PDB file of C-alpha atoms in Angstrom:
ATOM      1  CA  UNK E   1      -2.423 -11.374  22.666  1.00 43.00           C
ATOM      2  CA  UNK E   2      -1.416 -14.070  25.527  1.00 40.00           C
ATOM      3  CA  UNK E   3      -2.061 -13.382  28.943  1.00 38.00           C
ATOM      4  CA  UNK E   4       1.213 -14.748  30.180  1.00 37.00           C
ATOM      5  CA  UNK E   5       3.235 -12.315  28.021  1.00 39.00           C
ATOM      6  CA  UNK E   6       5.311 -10.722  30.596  1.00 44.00           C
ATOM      7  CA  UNK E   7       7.028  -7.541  28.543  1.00 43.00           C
ATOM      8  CA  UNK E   8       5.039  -5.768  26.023  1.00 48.00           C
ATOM      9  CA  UNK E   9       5.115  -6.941  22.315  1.00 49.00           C
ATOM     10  CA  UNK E  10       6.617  -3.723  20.902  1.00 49.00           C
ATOM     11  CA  UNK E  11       9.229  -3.308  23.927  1.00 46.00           C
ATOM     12  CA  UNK E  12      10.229  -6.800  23.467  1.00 45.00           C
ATOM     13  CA  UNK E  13      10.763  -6.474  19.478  1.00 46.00           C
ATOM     14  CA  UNK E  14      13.118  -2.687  20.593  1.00 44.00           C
ATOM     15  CA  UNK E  15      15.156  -5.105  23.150  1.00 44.00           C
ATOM     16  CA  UNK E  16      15.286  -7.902  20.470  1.00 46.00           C
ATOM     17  CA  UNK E  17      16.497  -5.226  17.866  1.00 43.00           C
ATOM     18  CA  UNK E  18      19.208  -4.222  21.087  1.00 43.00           C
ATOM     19  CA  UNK E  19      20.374  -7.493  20.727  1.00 40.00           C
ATOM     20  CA  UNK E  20      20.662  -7.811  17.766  1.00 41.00           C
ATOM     21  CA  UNK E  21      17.825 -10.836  16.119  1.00 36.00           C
ATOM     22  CA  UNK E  22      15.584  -8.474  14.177  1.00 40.00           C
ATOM     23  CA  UNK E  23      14.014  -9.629  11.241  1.00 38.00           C
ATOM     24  CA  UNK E  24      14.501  -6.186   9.931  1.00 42.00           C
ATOM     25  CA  UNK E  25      17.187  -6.022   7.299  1.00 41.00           C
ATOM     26  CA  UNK E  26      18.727  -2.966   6.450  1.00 46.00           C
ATOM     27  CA  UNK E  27      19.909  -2.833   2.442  1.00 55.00           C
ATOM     28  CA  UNK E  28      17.849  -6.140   1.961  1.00 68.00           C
ATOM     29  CA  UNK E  29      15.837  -4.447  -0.058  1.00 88.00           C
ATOM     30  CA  UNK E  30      11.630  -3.451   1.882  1.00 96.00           C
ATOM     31  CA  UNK E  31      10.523  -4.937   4.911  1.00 97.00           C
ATOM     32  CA  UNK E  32       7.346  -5.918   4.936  1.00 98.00           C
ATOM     33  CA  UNK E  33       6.001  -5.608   8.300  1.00 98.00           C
ATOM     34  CA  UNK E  34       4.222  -8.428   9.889  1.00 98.00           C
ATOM     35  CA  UNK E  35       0.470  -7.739  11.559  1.00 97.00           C
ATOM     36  CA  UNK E  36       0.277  -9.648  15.213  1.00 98.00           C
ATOM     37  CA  UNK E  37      -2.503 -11.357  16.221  1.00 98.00           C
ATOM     38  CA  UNK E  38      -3.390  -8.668  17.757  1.00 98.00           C
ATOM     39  CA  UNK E  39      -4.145  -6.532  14.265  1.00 98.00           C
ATOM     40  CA  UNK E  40      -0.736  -3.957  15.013  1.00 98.00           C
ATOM     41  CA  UNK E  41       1.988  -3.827  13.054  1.00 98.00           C
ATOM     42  CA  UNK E  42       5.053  -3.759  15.117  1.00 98.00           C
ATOM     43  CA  UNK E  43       8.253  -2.515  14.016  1.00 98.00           C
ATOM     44  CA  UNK E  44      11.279  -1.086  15.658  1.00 98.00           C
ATOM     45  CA  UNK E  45      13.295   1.449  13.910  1.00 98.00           C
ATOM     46  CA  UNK E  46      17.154   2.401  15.408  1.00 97.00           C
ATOM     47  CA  UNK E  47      18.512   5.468  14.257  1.00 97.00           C
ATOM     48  CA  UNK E  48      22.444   5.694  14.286  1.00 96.00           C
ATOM     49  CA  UNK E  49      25.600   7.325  12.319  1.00 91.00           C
ATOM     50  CA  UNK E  50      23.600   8.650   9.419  1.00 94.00           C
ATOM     51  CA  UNK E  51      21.411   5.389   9.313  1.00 97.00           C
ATOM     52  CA  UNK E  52      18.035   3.999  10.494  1.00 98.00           C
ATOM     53  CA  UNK E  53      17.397   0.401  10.219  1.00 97.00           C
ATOM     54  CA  UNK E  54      15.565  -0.679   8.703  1.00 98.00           C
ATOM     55  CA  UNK E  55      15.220   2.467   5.979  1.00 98.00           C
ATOM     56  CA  UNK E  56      12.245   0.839   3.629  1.00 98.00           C
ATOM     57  CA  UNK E  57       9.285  -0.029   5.529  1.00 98.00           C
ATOM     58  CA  UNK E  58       5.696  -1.669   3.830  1.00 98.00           C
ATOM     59  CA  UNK E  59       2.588  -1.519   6.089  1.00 98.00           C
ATOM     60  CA  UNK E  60      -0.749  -1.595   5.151  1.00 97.00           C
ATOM     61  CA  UNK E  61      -3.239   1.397   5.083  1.00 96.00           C
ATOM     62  CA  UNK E  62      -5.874   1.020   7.700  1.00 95.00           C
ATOM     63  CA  UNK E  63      -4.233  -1.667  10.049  1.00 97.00           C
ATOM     64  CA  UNK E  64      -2.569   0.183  13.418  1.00 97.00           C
ATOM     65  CA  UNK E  65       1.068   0.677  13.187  1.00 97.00           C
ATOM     66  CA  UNK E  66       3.640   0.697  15.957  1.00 98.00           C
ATOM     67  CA  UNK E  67       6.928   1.701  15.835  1.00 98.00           C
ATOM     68  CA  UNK E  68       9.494   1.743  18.087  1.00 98.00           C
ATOM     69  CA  UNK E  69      12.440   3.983  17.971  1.00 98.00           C
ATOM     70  CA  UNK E  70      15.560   4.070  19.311  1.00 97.00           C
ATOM     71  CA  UNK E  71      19.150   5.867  18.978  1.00 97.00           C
ATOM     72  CA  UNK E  72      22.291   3.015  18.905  1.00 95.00           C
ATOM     73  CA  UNK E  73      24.282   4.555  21.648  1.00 94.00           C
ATOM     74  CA  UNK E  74      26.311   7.766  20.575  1.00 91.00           C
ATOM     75  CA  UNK E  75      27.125  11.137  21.379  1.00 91.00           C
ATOM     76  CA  UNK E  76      25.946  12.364  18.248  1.00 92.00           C
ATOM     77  CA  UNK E  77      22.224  13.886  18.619  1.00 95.00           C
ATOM     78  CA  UNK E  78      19.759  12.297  16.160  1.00 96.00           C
ATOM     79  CA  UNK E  79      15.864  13.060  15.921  1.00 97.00           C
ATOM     80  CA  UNK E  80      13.469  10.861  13.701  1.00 98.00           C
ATOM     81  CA  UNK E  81      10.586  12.914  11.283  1.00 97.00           C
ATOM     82  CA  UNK E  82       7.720  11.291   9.819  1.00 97.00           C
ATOM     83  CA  UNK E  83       4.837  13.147   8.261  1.00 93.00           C
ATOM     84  CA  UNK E  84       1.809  11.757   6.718  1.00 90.00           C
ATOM     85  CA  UNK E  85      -0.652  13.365   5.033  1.00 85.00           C
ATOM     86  CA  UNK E  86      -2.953  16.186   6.661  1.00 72.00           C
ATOM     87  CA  UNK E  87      -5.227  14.682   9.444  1.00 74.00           C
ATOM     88  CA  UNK E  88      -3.264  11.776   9.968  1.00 76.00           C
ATOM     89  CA  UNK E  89      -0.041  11.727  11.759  1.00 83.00           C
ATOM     90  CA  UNK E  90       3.556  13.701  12.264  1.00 91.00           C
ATOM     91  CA  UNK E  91       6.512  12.938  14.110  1.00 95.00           C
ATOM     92  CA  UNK E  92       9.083  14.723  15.247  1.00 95.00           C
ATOM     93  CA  UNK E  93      11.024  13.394  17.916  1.00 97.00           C
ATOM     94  CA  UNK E  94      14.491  13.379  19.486  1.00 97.00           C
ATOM     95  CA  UNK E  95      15.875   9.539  19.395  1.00 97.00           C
ATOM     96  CA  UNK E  96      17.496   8.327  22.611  1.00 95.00           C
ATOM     97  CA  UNK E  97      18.870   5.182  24.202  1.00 95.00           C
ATOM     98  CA  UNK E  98      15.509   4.427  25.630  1.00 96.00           C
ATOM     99  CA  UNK E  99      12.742   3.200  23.600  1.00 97.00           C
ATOM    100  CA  UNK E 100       9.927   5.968  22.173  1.00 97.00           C
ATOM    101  CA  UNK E 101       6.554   3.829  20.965  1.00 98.00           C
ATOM    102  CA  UNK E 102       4.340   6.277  18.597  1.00 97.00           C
ATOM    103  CA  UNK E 103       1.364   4.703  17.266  1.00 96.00           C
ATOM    104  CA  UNK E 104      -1.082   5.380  14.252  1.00 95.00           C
ATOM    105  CA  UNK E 105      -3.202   4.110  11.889  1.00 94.00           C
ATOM    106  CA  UNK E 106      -2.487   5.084   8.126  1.00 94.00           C
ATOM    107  CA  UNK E 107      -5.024   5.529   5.709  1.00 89.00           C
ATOM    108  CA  UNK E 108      -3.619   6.982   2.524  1.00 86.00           C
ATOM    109  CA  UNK E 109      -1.475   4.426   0.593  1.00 93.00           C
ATOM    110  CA  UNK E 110       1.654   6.482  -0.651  1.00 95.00           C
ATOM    111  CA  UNK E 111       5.568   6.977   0.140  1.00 96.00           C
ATOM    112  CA  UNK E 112       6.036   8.460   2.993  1.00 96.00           C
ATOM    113  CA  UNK E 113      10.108   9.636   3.700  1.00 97.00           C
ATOM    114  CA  UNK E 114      11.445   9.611   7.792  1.00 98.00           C
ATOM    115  CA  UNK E 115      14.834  11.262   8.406  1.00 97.00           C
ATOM    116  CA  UNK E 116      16.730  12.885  10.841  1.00 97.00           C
ATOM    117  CA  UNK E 117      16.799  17.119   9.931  1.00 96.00           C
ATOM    118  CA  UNK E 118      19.676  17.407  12.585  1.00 96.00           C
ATOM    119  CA  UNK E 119      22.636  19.586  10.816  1.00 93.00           C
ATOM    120  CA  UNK E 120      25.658  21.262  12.244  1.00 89.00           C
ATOM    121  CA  UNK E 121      26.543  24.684  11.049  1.00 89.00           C
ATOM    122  CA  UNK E 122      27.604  24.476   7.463  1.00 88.00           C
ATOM    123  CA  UNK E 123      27.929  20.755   7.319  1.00 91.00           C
ATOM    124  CA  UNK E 124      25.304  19.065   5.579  1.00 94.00           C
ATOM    125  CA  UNK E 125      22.344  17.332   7.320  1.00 95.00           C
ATOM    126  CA  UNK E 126      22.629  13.618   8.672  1.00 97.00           C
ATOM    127  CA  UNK E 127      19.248  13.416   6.125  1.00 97.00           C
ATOM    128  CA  UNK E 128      21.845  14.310   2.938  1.00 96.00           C
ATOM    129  CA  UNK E 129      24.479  11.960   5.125  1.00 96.00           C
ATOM    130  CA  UNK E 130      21.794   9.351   4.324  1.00 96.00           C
ATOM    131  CA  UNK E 131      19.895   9.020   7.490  1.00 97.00           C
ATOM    132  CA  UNK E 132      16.647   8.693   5.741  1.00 98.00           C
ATOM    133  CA  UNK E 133      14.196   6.019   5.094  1.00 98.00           C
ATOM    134  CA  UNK E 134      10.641   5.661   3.239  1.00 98.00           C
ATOM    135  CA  UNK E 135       7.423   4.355   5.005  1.00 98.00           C
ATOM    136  CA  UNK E 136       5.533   2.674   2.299  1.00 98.00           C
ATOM    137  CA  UNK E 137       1.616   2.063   2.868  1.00 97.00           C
ATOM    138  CA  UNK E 138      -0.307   0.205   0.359  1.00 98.00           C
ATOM    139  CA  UNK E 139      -3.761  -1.415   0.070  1.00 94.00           C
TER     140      UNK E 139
END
């Protein structure tokens, strides 16, 4: 990592996502994501209207992940769940404007869905709307 960095690697991927020059492409089939010279993979993920982009992720088991989430601005509540296998690592947080960082290390390769469980009443879930994606961790 440079010394003269002035914002923080994952912070400035969330405000380059804000902006709109990702490298994440949603519907573009996985993406892969890239390990920094520092060894962490950095990703940011928004969560919006029933979508998170980008919804297929490929890491790699043992290297430190970082991801970034967000909520595109909205009134409609939207919460991001991840769970890995036992011992490793669960999310389960509320998405908002601001940027959330969550870091972990994965060590089981496998398929690994993220969604939002958030449901009103009788409607279906924003998870059968098609907010979901699929963390995929391989060797």
């Amino acid at each position: 990592m440079h010394s003269s960095r002035l914002i923080p690697p994952g912070i400035a991927l969330a405000l380059g996502l804000a902006a709109g020059t990702t490298g994440a492409r949603a519907a573009d089939g996985p993406y892969r994501v890239a390990v920094d010279s520092d060894g962490i993979q950095r990703v940011a993920i928004v969560g919006g209207s029933y979508f998170f982009k980008p919804d297929h992720l490929v890491v790699k088991a043992g290297t430190p992940v970082e991801l970034v989430l967000r909520a595109e601005p909205g009134i409609v509540p939207h919460r991001f769940v991840l769970k890995l296998p036992p011992d490793q690592v669960a999310i389960d947080t509320r998405l908002g404007e601001e940027p959330r960082v969550f870091r972990f290390t994965p060590g089981s390769a496998g398929r690994y869905p993220y969604y939002c469980p958030n449901k009103l009443l009788f409607f279906d879930s924003h998870r059968d709307k098609g907010m979901a994606g699929m963390l995929e961790v391989v060797e």
